[in-house]
CSV table of C-alpha atoms in Angstrom, one decimal:
chain,number,residue,atom,x,y,z
A,1,UNK,CA,19.8,44.5,-56.4
A,2,UNK,CA,21.5,45.6,-53.2
A,3,UNK,CA,20.1,47.3,-50.2
A,4,UNK,CA,20.4,51.1,-50.4
A,5,UNK,CA,21.0,50.9,-54.1
A,6,UNK,CA,19.2,53.3,-56.5
A,7,UNK,CA,18.5,51.8,-59.9
A,8,UNK,CA,17.1,54.1,-62.7
A,9,UNK,CA,15.3,52.6,-65.6
A,10,UNK,CA,15.3,54.6,-68.9
A,11,UNK,CA,14.2,54.0,-72.4
A,12,UNK,CA,11.7,55.0,-75.1
A,13,UNK,CA,8.0,55.0,-74.4
A,14,UNK,CA,6.5,51.5,-74.8
A,15,UNK,CA,9.8,49.9,-74.0
A,16,UNK,CA,8.4,48.0,-71.0
A,17,UNK,CA,9.9,50.1,-68.3
A,18,UNK,CA,6.7,50.6,-66.4
A,19,UNK,CA,5.6,47.0,-67.0
A,20,UNK,CA,8.9,45.8,-65.6
A,21,UNK,CA,8.4,48.0,-62.5
A,22,UNK,CA,4.8,46.9,-62.0
A,23,UNK,CA,6.0,43.3,-62.1
A,24,UNK,CA,8.1,43.9,-59.0
A,25,UNK,CA,5.0,44.2,-56.8
A,26,UNK,CA,2.8,42.1,-59.0
A,27,UNK,CA,0.5,44.8,-60.1
A,28,UNK,CA,1.2,43.3,-63.5
A,29,UNK,CA,0.8,39.6,-64.0
A,30,UNK,CA,4.1,37.9,-64.4
A,31,UNK,CA,4.0,35.6,-67.4
A,32,UNK,CA,7.6,34.4,-67.2
A,33,UNK,CA,10.7,34.7,-65.2
A,34,UNK,CA,10.8,35.2,-61.5
A,35,UNK,CA,10.9,38.1,-59.0
A,36,UNK,CA,13.0,37.2,-56.0
A,37,UNK,CA,12.8,39.3,-52.8
A,38,UNK,CA,15.0,38.4,-49.9
A,39,UNK,CA,15.6,35.0,-51.5
A,40,UNK,CA,11.8,34.3,-51.9
A,41,UNK,CA,10.4,34.0,-55.4
A,42,UNK,CA,7.1,35.8,-55.1
A,43,UNK,CA,6.0,34.5,-58.5
A,44,UNK,CA,6.3,30.9,-57.6
A,45,UNK,CA,2.7,29.6,-57.5
A,46,UNK,CA,3.7,26.6,-55.4
A,47,UNK,CA,4.7,28.7,-52.5
A,48,UNK,CA,1.8,30.5,-51.0
A,49,UNK,CA,3.3,34.0,-50.9
A,50,UNK,CA,0.9,36.6,-49.4
A,51,UNK,CA,1.3,39.3,-51.9
A,52,UNK,CA,-0.4,41.8,-49.7
A,53,UNK,CA,2.3,41.3,-47.1
A,54,UNK,CA,4.9,41.8,-49.8
A,55,UNK,CA,3.3,45.0,-51.0
A,56,UNK,CA,3.3,46.5,-47.5
A,57,UNK,CA,7.1,46.4,-47.7
A,58,UNK,CA,7.2,47.8,-51.2
A,59,UNK,CA,6.2,51.5,-51.6
A,60,UNK,CA,5.0,52.7,-55.0
A,61,UNK,CA,4.6,56.1,-56.5
A,62,UNK,CA,2.6,56.5,-59.7
A,63,UNK,CA,2.8,58.8,-62.7
A,64,UNK,CA,-0.7,60.1,-62.0
A,65,UNK,CA,-0.4,60.2,-58.2
A,66,UNK,CA,-3.5,58.2,-57.6
A,67,UNK,CA,-4.2,59.9,-54.3
A,68,UNK,CA,-7.6,59.1,-52.7
A,69,UNK,CA,-9.7,62.2,-53.6
A,70,UNK,CA,-12.3,61.6,-50.8
A,71,UNK,CA,-9.7,61.7,-48.1
A,72,UNK,CA,-7.7,64.6,-46.8
A,73,UNK,CA,-3.9,64.6,-47.3
A,74,UNK,CA,-3.4,63.4,-43.7
A,75,UNK,CA,-6.0,60.6,-44.1
A,76,UNK,CA,-4.4,59.5,-47.4
A,77,UNK,CA,-1.1,59.0,-45.5
A,78,UNK,CA,-2.6,57.4,-42.4
A,79,UNK,CA,-5.1,55.1,-44.1
A,80,UNK,CA,-2.6,52.3,-44.6
A,81,UNK,CA,-0.9,52.4,-41.2
A,82,UNK,CA,-4.2,52.5,-39.4
A,83,UNK,CA,-6.1,49.9,-41.4
A,84,UNK,CA,-3.2,47.5,-42.2
A,85,UNK,CA,-0.7,48.0,-39.5
A,86,UNK,CA,-3.3,48.7,-36.8
A,87,UNK,CA,-1.2,51.8,-35.7
A,88,UNK,CA,-3.3,53.9,-33.4
A,89,UNK,CA,-4.8,57.1,-34.9
A,90,UNK,CA,-2.8,59.6,-32.9
A,91,UNK,CA,0.5,57.8,-33.6
A,92,UNK,CA,-0.2,57.5,-37.3
A,93,UNK,CA,-1.2,61.1,-37.4
A,94,UNK,CA,2.1,62.1,-35.8
A,95,UNK,CA,4.1,60.0,-38.2
A,96,UNK,CA,2.1,61.5,-41.2
A,97,UNK,CA,2.9,65.1,-40.1
A,98,UNK,CA,6.5,64.2,-39.8
A,99,UNK,CA,6.5,62.8,-43.3
A,100,UNK,CA,4.6,65.8,-44.6
A,101,UNK,CA,7.2,68.0,-43.0
A,102,UNK,CA,9.9,66.0,-44.8
A,103,UNK,CA,8.3,66.6,-48.2
A,104,UNK,CA,7.6,70.3,-47.3
A,105,UNK,CA,3.8,70.1,-47.1
A,106,UNK,CA,3.1,70.2,-43.4
A,107,UNK,CA,0.6,73.0,-43.8
A,108,UNK,CA,-1.5,71.0,-46.3
A,109,UNK,CA,-2.4,68.2,-43.9
A,110,UNK,CA,-6.1,69.0,-43.9
A,111,UNK,CA,-6.4,69.9,-47.6
A,112,UNK,CA,-8.0,67.6,-50.1
A,113,UNK,CA,-5.9,66.3,-53.0
A,114,UNK,CA,-8.1,68.3,-55.4
A,115,UNK,CA,-6.8,71.5,-53.8
A,116,UNK,CA,-3.2,70.7,-54.5
A,117,UNK,CA,-0.9,71.2,-57.5
A,118,UNK,CA,0.5,68.2,-59.3
A,119,UNK,CA,3.9,68.6,-57.7
A,120,UNK,CA,2.3,68.8,-54.2
A,121,UNK,CA,0.1,65.7,-55.0
A,122,UNK,CA,3.2,63.7,-56.0
A,123,UNK,CA,5.0,64.7,-52.8
A,124,UNK,CA,2.0,63.6,-50.8
A,125,UNK,CA,2.0,60.3,-52.7
A,126,UNK,CA,5.6,59.8,-51.8
A,127,UNK,CA,4.7,60.5,-48.1
A,128,UNK,CA,1.8,58.0,-48.4
A,129,UNK,CA,4.1,55.3,-49.6
A,130,UNK,CA,6.7,56.1,-47.0
A,131,UNK,CA,4.1,55.9,-44.2
A,132,UNK,CA,4.1,52.1,-44.5
A,133,UNK,CA,7.9,52.2,-43.8
A,134,UNK,CA,8.8,50.2,-46.9
A,135,UNK,CA,12.1,48.5,-47.5
A,136,UNK,CA,12.1,49.6,-51.1
A,137,UNK,CA,10.4,52.3,-53.1
A,138,UNK,CA,9.3,52.0,-56.7
A,139,UNK,CA,8.8,55.2,-58.8
A,140,UNK,CA,6.8,54.9,-62.0
A,141,UNK,CA,7.7,58.1,-64.0
A,142,UNK,CA,6.9,60.3,-61.0
A,143,UNK,CA,7.5,63.6,-62.8
A,144,UNK,CA,6.1,62.8,-66.3
A,145,UNK,CA,2.7,64.3,-65.5
A,146,UNK,CA,4.0,67.5,-63.9
A,147,UNK,CA,4.5,71.0,-65.0
A,148,UNK,CA,8.2,71.6,-65.6
A,149,UNK,CA,8.4,74.0,-62.6
A,150,UNK,CA,7.1,71.3,-60.3
A,151,UNK,CA,9.5,68.6,-61.4
A,152,UNK,CA,12.4,70.0,-59.3
A,153,UNK,CA,10.5,69.8,-56.0
A,154,UNK,CA,9.7,66.2,-56.5
A,155,UNK,CA,13.2,65.2,-57.6
A,156,UNK,CA,14.6,67.0,-54.6
A,157,UNK,CA,12.5,64.9,-52.3
A,158,UNK,CA,13.6,61.7,-54.1
A,159,UNK,CA,17.3,62.8,-54.0
A,160,UNK,CA,16.9,63.3,-50.2
A,161,UNK,CA,15.4,59.8,-49.9
A,162,UNK,CA,18.3,58.3,-51.8
A,163,UNK,CA,20.7,60.1,-49.6
A,164,UNK,CA,19.1,58.7,-46.5
A,165,UNK,CA,19.7,55.2,-47.9
A,166,UNK,CA,16.4,54.2,-49.3
A,167,UNK,CA,16.5,51.4,-51.8
A,168,UNK,CA,14.8,52.7,-55.0
A,169,UNK,CA,13.9,51.7,-58.5
A,170,UNK,CA,13.0,54.7,-60.6
A,171,UNK,CA,11.5,54.6,-64.0
A,172,UNK,CA,12.2,58.1,-65.4
A,173,UNK,CA,12.8,60.3,-68.4
A,174,UNK,CA,14.9,62.7,-66.2
A,175,UNK,CA,18.4,61.8,-67.5
A,176,UNK,CA,20.0,64.3,-65.2
A,177,UNK,CA,18.4,62.6,-62.2
A,178,UNK,CA,19.4,59.1,-63.4
A,179,UNK,CA,23.0,60.3,-63.9
A,180,UNK,CA,23.3,62.1,-60.6
A,181,UNK,CA,21.4,59.8,-58.2
A,182,UNK,CA,21.4,56.4,-59.8
A,183,UNK,CA,24.0,53.8,-58.7
A,184,UNK,CA,23.1,51.8,-61.8
A,185,UNK,CA,21.1,52.7,-64.9
A,186,UNK,CA,19.2,50.2,-67.0
A,187,UNK,CA,18.3,51.0,-70.6
A,188,UNK,CA,15.3,49.1,-71.9
A,189,UNK,CA,13.9,48.8,-75.4
A,190,UNK,CA,11.3,46.5,-76.9
A,191,UNK,CA,10.6,44.8,-73.6
A,192,UNK,CA,14.3,43.8,-73.0
A,193,UNK,CA,17.1,45.2,-70.9
A,194,UNK,CA,19.5,46.3,-73.6
A,195,UNK,CA,22.2,47.7,-71.5
A,196,UNK,CA,23.0,48.1,-67.8
A,197,UNK,CA,25.8,50.0,-66.2
A,198,UNK,CA,27.0,52.7,-63.9
A,199,UNK,CA,25.5,56.0,-64.9
A,200,UNK,CA,28.8,57.6,-66.0
A,201,UNK,CA,29.6,54.6,-68.1
A,202,UNK,CA,26.2,54.2,-69.6
A,203,UNK,CA,25.8,57.9,-70.4
A,204,UNK,CA,29.4,58.6,-71.3
A,205,UNK,CA,30.3,55.4,-73.1
A,206,UNK,CA,27.2,53.5,-74.3
A,207,UNK,CA,28.0,50.1,-75.8
A,208,UNK,CA,24.9,49.3,-77.8
A,209,UNK,CA,23.8,51.1,-81.0
A,210,UNK,CA,20.3,51.3,-79.7
A,211,UNK,CA,21.5,53.0,-76.5
A,212,UNK,CA,23.6,55.4,-78.4
A,213,UNK,CA,20.7,56.3,-80.7
A,214,UNK,CA,18.4,56.9,-77.7
A,215,UNK,CA,20.9,59.0,-75.8
A,216,UNK,CA,21.8,61.1,-78.7
A,217,UNK,CA,18.2,62.1,-79.0
A,218,UNK,CA,17.4,62.8,-75.4
A,219,UNK,CA,20.7,64.4,-74.1
B,1,UNK,CA,-62.1,71.4,-48.2
B,2,UNK,CA,-64.0,69.7,-45.3
B,3,UNK,CA,-64.1,66.6,-47.4
B,4,UNK,CA,-60.4,66.4,-47.6
B,5,UNK,CA,-60.0,67.3,-43.9
B,6,UNK,CA,-62.4,64.5,-43.0
B,7,UNK,CA,-60.5,62.1,-45.2
B,8,UNK,CA,-57.1,63.2,-44.1
B,9,UNK,CA,-56.6,61.0,-41.0
B,10,UNK,CA,-57.3,57.8,-43.0
B,11,UNK,CA,-55.1,59.1,-45.9
B,12,UNK,CA,-52.2,59.7,-43.4
B,13,UNK,CA,-52.7,56.3,-42.0
B,14,UNK,CA,-52.3,55.0,-45.5
B,15,UNK,CA,-49.2,57.1,-45.9
B,16,UNK,CA,-47.8,55.5,-42.8
B,17,UNK,CA,-48.2,52.0,-44.4
B,18,UNK,CA,-46.6,53.4,-47.7
B,19,UNK,CA,-43.6,54.8,-45.8
B,20,UNK,CA,-43.2,51.6,-43.6
B,21,UNK,CA,-43.1,49.4,-46.7
B,22,UNK,CA,-40.9,51.8,-48.6
B,23,UNK,CA,-38.2,52.2,-45.9
B,24,UNK,CA,-37.8,48.5,-45.3
B,25,UNK,CA,-38.0,47.6,-49.0
B,26,UNK,CA,-35.5,50.2,-50.1
B,27,UNK,CA,-32.9,49.2,-47.4
B,28,UNK,CA,-33.3,45.5,-48.4
B,29,UNK,CA,-33.2,46.5,-52.1
B,30,UNK,CA,-30.0,48.4,-51.6
B,31,UNK,CA,-28.3,45.5,-49.8
B,32,UNK,CA,-29.5,43.2,-52.6
B,33,UNK,CA,-28.2,45.6,-55.1
B,34,UNK,CA,-24.8,45.8,-53.4
B,35,UNK,CA,-24.4,42.1,-53.2
B,36,UNK,CA,-25.6,41.5,-56.8
B,37,UNK,CA,-23.3,44.3,-58.1
B,38,UNK,CA,-20.3,42.6,-56.4
B,39,UNK,CA,-21.3,39.2,-57.7
B,40,UNK,CA,-21.5,40.8,-61.2
B,41,UNK,CA,-18.0,42.1,-60.8
B,42,UNK,CA,-16.5,39.0,-59.1
B,43,UNK,CA,-13.9,37.1,-61.0
B,44,UNK,CA,-16.1,33.9,-61.0
B,45,UNK,CA,-18.1,33.3,-64.2
B,46,UNK,CA,-21.0,31.5,-62.6
B,47,UNK,CA,-21.6,34.3,-60.1
B,48,UNK,CA,-21.6,36.9,-62.9
B,49,UNK,CA,-24.1,34.8,-64.7
B,50,UNK,CA,-26.4,34.4,-61.7
B,51,UNK,CA,-26.3,38.1,-61.1
B,52,UNK,CA,-27.0,38.9,-64.7
B,53,UNK,CA,-29.9,36.6,-65.0
B,54,UNK,CA,-31.5,38.2,-61.9
B,55,UNK,CA,-31.1,41.7,-63.2
B,56,UNK,CA,-32.3,40.8,-66.7
B,57,UNK,CA,-35.3,38.9,-65.3
B,58,UNK,CA,-36.4,41.8,-63.2
B,59,UNK,CA,-35.8,44.5,-65.8
B,60,UNK,CA,-37.6,42.5,-68.4
B,61,UNK,CA,-40.9,42.0,-66.6
B,62,UNK,CA,-43.5,44.5,-65.3
B,63,UNK,CA,-43.6,45.3,-61.6
B,64,UNK,CA,-47.3,44.2,-61.3
B,65,UNK,CA,-46.4,40.7,-62.8
B,66,UNK,CA,-43.6,40.4,-60.3
B,67,UNK,CA,-46.0,41.3,-57.5
B,68,UNK,CA,-48.7,38.8,-58.7
B,69,UNK,CA,-46.0,36.1,-59.1
B,70,UNK,CA,-44.8,36.5,-55.5
B,71,UNK,CA,-48.2,37.1,-53.8
B,72,UNK,CA,-50.4,34.7,-55.8
B,73,UNK,CA,-47.9,32.5,-57.6
B,74,UNK,CA,-45.6,31.7,-54.7
B,75,UNK,CA,-48.4,31.4,-52.2
B,76,UNK,CA,-50.3,29.0,-54.5
B,77,UNK,CA,-47.4,26.5,-54.1
B,78,UNK,CA,-48.5,26.1,-50.4
B,79,UNK,CA,-44.8,26.0,-49.3
B,80,UNK,CA,-44.8,29.3,-47.5
B,81,UNK,CA,-47.6,31.7,-46.7
B,82,UNK,CA,-46.8,35.3,-47.4
B,83,UNK,CA,-49.2,38.0,-46.1
B,84,UNK,CA,-49.8,40.9,-48.5
B,85,UNK,CA,-47.5,43.3,-46.7
B,86,UNK,CA,-44.5,40.9,-46.7
B,87,UNK,CA,-45.2,40.0,-50.4
B,88,UNK,CA,-45.3,43.8,-51.1
B,89,UNK,CA,-42.0,44.5,-49.3
B,90,UNK,CA,-40.3,41.5,-51.0
B,91,UNK,CA,-41.5,42.6,-54.5
B,92,UNK,CA,-40.4,46.2,-54.1
B,93,UNK,CA,-37.0,45.1,-52.6
B,94,UNK,CA,-36.1,42.6,-55.4
B,95,UNK,CA,-37.3,45.0,-58.0
B,96,UNK,CA,-35.3,48.0,-56.7
B,97,UNK,CA,-32.4,45.6,-56.0
B,98,UNK,CA,-32.0,44.8,-59.7
B,99,UNK,CA,-31.9,48.5,-60.6
B,100,UNK,CA,-29.6,49.3,-57.7
B,101,UNK,CA,-27.3,46.5,-58.8
B,102,UNK,CA,-26.8,48.2,-62.1
B,103,UNK,CA,-26.3,51.6,-60.6
B,104,UNK,CA,-23.7,50.3,-58.1
B,105,UNK,CA,-21.9,48.3,-60.8
B,106,UNK,CA,-21.6,51.3,-63.0
B,107,UNK,CA,-20.5,53.4,-60.1
B,108,UNK,CA,-17.8,51.0,-59.1
B,109,UNK,CA,-16.6,50.7,-62.7
B,110,UNK,CA,-16.4,54.4,-63.1
B,111,UNK,CA,-13.7,54.7,-60.4
B,112,UNK,CA,-10.3,55.0,-62.0
B,113,UNK,CA,-8.2,51.8,-62.0
B,114,UNK,CA,-5.3,53.8,-60.5
B,115,UNK,CA,-7.2,54.1,-57.3
B,116,UNK,CA,-7.3,50.3,-56.9
B,117,UNK,CA,-3.7,50.0,-57.9
B,118,UNK,CA,-2.6,52.6,-55.3
B,119,UNK,CA,-4.6,50.9,-52.6
B,120,UNK,CA,-3.2,47.4,-53.6
B,121,UNK,CA,0.3,48.8,-53.7
B,122,UNK,CA,0.0,50.0,-50.1
B,123,UNK,CA,-0.9,46.4,-49.2
B,124,UNK,CA,-4.7,46.5,-48.9
B,125,UNK,CA,-6.5,43.3,-49.8
B,126,UNK,CA,-9.2,43.4,-52.5
B,127,UNK,CA,-11.9,43.6,-49.9
B,128,UNK,CA,-10.2,46.5,-48.0
B,129,UNK,CA,-9.7,48.3,-51.3
B,130,UNK,CA,-13.4,48.1,-52.1
B,131,UNK,CA,-14.4,49.2,-48.6
B,132,UNK,CA,-12.0,52.1,-47.9
B,133,UNK,CA,-11.2,53.4,-51.4
B,134,UNK,CA,-13.5,52.3,-54.2
B,135,UNK,CA,-17.0,52.2,-52.6
B,136,UNK,CA,-16.8,55.5,-50.7
B,137,UNK,CA,-16.0,57.3,-54.0
B,138,UNK,CA,-18.4,55.3,-56.0
B,139,UNK,CA,-21.3,56.0,-53.7
B,140,UNK,CA,-20.8,59.7,-53.9
B,141,UNK,CA,-21.1,59.4,-57.7
B,142,UNK,CA,-24.1,57.2,-57.5
B,143,UNK,CA,-26.1,59.3,-55.2
B,144,UNK,CA,-28.2,61.2,-57.8
B,145,UNK,CA,-29.1,57.9,-59.5
B,146,UNK,CA,-29.8,56.2,-56.2
B,147,UNK,CA,-32.2,59.0,-55.3
B,148,UNK,CA,-33.9,58.7,-58.6
B,149,UNK,CA,-34.4,54.9,-58.2
B,150,UNK,CA,-35.7,55.4,-54.7
B,151,UNK,CA,-38.3,57.8,-55.9
B,152,UNK,CA,-39.4,55.4,-58.6
B,153,UNK,CA,-39.7,52.6,-56.0
B,154,UNK,CA,-41.7,54.8,-53.7
B,155,UNK,CA,-44.2,55.4,-56.5
B,156,UNK,CA,-44.2,51.7,-57.3
B,157,UNK,CA,-45.6,51.0,-53.8
B,158,UNK,CA,-48.8,52.5,-55.0
B,159,UNK,CA,-49.3,49.4,-57.1
B,160,UNK,CA,-49.4,47.3,-53.9
B,161,UNK,CA,-52.9,48.5,-53.3
B,162,UNK,CA,-54.1,45.9,-55.9
B,163,UNK,CA,-53.2,43.1,-53.5
B,164,UNK,CA,-55.2,44.8,-50.7
B,165,UNK,CA,-52.5,46.6,-48.8
B,166,UNK,CA,-54.0,49.6,-47.1
B,167,UNK,CA,-51.4,52.1,-48.4
B,168,UNK,CA,-52.0,55.7,-49.4
B,169,UNK,CA,-53.4,54.8,-52.8
B,170,UNK,CA,-55.7,52.2,-51.3
B,171,UNK,CA,-57.0,54.6,-48.7
B,172,UNK,CA,-57.6,57.1,-51.5
B,173,UNK,CA,-59.6,54.6,-53.4
B,174,UNK,CA,-61.7,53.8,-50.3
B,175,UNK,CA,-62.3,57.5,-49.6
B,176,UNK,CA,-63.0,58.4,-53.2
B,177,UNK,CA,-65.8,55.8,-53.5
B,178,UNK,CA,-67.2,56.5,-50.0
B,179,UNK,CA,-67.5,60.3,-50.6
B,180,UNK,CA,-68.1,60.4,-54.4
B,181,UNK,CA,-65.6,63.2,-54.4
B,182,UNK,CA,-63.0,61.5,-56.6
B,183,UNK,CA,-61.5,64.8,-57.9
B,184,UNK,CA,-60.7,66.2,-54.5
B,185,UNK,CA,-59.6,63.0,-52.9
B,186,UNK,CA,-57.2,62.0,-55.7
B,187,UNK,CA,-55.8,65.5,-55.8
B,188,UNK,CA,-55.1,65.3,-52.1
B,189,UNK,CA,-53.5,61.8,-52.6
B,190,UNK,CA,-51.3,63.3,-55.3
B,191,UNK,CA,-50.3,66.2,-53.2
B,192,UNK,CA,-49.3,63.9,-50.3
B,193,UNK,CA,-47.1,61.8,-52.6
B,194,UNK,CA,-45.6,64.9,-54.1
B,195,UNK,CA,-44.7,66.4,-50.7
B,196,UNK,CA,-43.0,63.2,-49.5
B,197,UNK,CA,-41.0,62.8,-52.7
B,198,UNK,CA,-40.0,66.5,-52.6
B,199,UNK,CA,-38.8,66.0,-49.0
B,200,UNK,CA,-36.8,63.0,-50.1
B,201,UNK,CA,-35.2,65.0,-52.9
B,202,UNK,CA,-34.3,67.8,-50.4
B,203,UNK,CA,-32.7,65.2,-48.0
B,204,UNK,CA,-30.8,63.7,-50.9
B,205,UNK,CA,-29.5,67.1,-52.1
B,206,UNK,CA,-28.4,67.9,-48.6
B,207,UNK,CA,-26.4,64.6,-48.3
B,208,UNK,CA,-25.0,65.1,-51.8
B,209,UNK,CA,-23.6,68.5,-50.8
B,210,UNK,CA,-22.2,67.2,-47.6
B,211,UNK,CA,-20.2,64.4,-49.1
B,212,UNK,CA,-19.1,66.1,-52.3
B,213,UNK,CA,-15.5,65.4,-53.2
B,214,UNK,CA,-13.5,68.7,-53.1
């Protein structure tokens, strides 16, 4: 994967998309193969890789948001920078407001996650991940738990990120997004990568029977 | 009425002893509970086992037996010499500790796994995740059960009178036999316990409202 590249991962439920994504920051135990970041294999047990350091550089957005309900929106975003990066509180707060502005939720800084809609929560979750200034962002079906009306706002923020040159891996059921924003699309089934290509090729001219069957059902 | 008024100073002196023992024991008990709960959840088998044996041993034996074991049993070994107050505090603390351990363990386990994953994905270590994300949420959930156990422990301190601690119950006993007015004295003792526990409940309710997750 190249810097600034956006890879979208599609496929039926249970095909291993999320597991694959979670292996990239070792939230899932890797039982075989290797994950190489900047030339370092983070799964190599012989090299003492500090996984916490790696994860600081890898932002992740979850299907169910996983915001911290006991903290305000602002605190959700500043917790990482303050406790891990030792950023001072005022500076972290300023950065958080900037990020909230970017996702269109500046006025919600002092709300609690419980007071937000799903789409708003997910945008806060994106801001929280961005606050650590990650080199890459992983999205695990970020719009699957949202009301249809909310999906657009979240996708818009993600498109903006892609445009700004963020390196992203997006597991999604939003074919339109994959086609429009993805530089490469991976189709997975049964735990394996079945097909991988540029979006126009993969959607317009799928090579494998399984890919064809899947696309004919979802498009 | 004048009987109660006359007995009141001594009963209140007893109450002081009761509260002194309760406060120290409940704080110690809570710390024991927290450590034991974390041992219970640690990814090391032998630690889980030690924690489980402790909890089972305490839950499976009566308070009064634990008290006699520590005060008479341990003292009879002549290795250390525990005065009755120390033995009382230790007994209440290790007794409450076992129950707190279970409360805290259940509280921690009730927090959604996604919370831990989100914290770890930001780059928090396991310890930081516990401290900033899991425990603060778990404690809010545990508060009603913690209050409940604290009240039980407060009432358990009345059993300490049998090893000669001059707590509220012991003072009641002394006053009842000195005045031959058992009905009034024990009623007064009961009312004092009730008031203290009621105040404790009010404080707990107040804290609960303050920290409620919106």
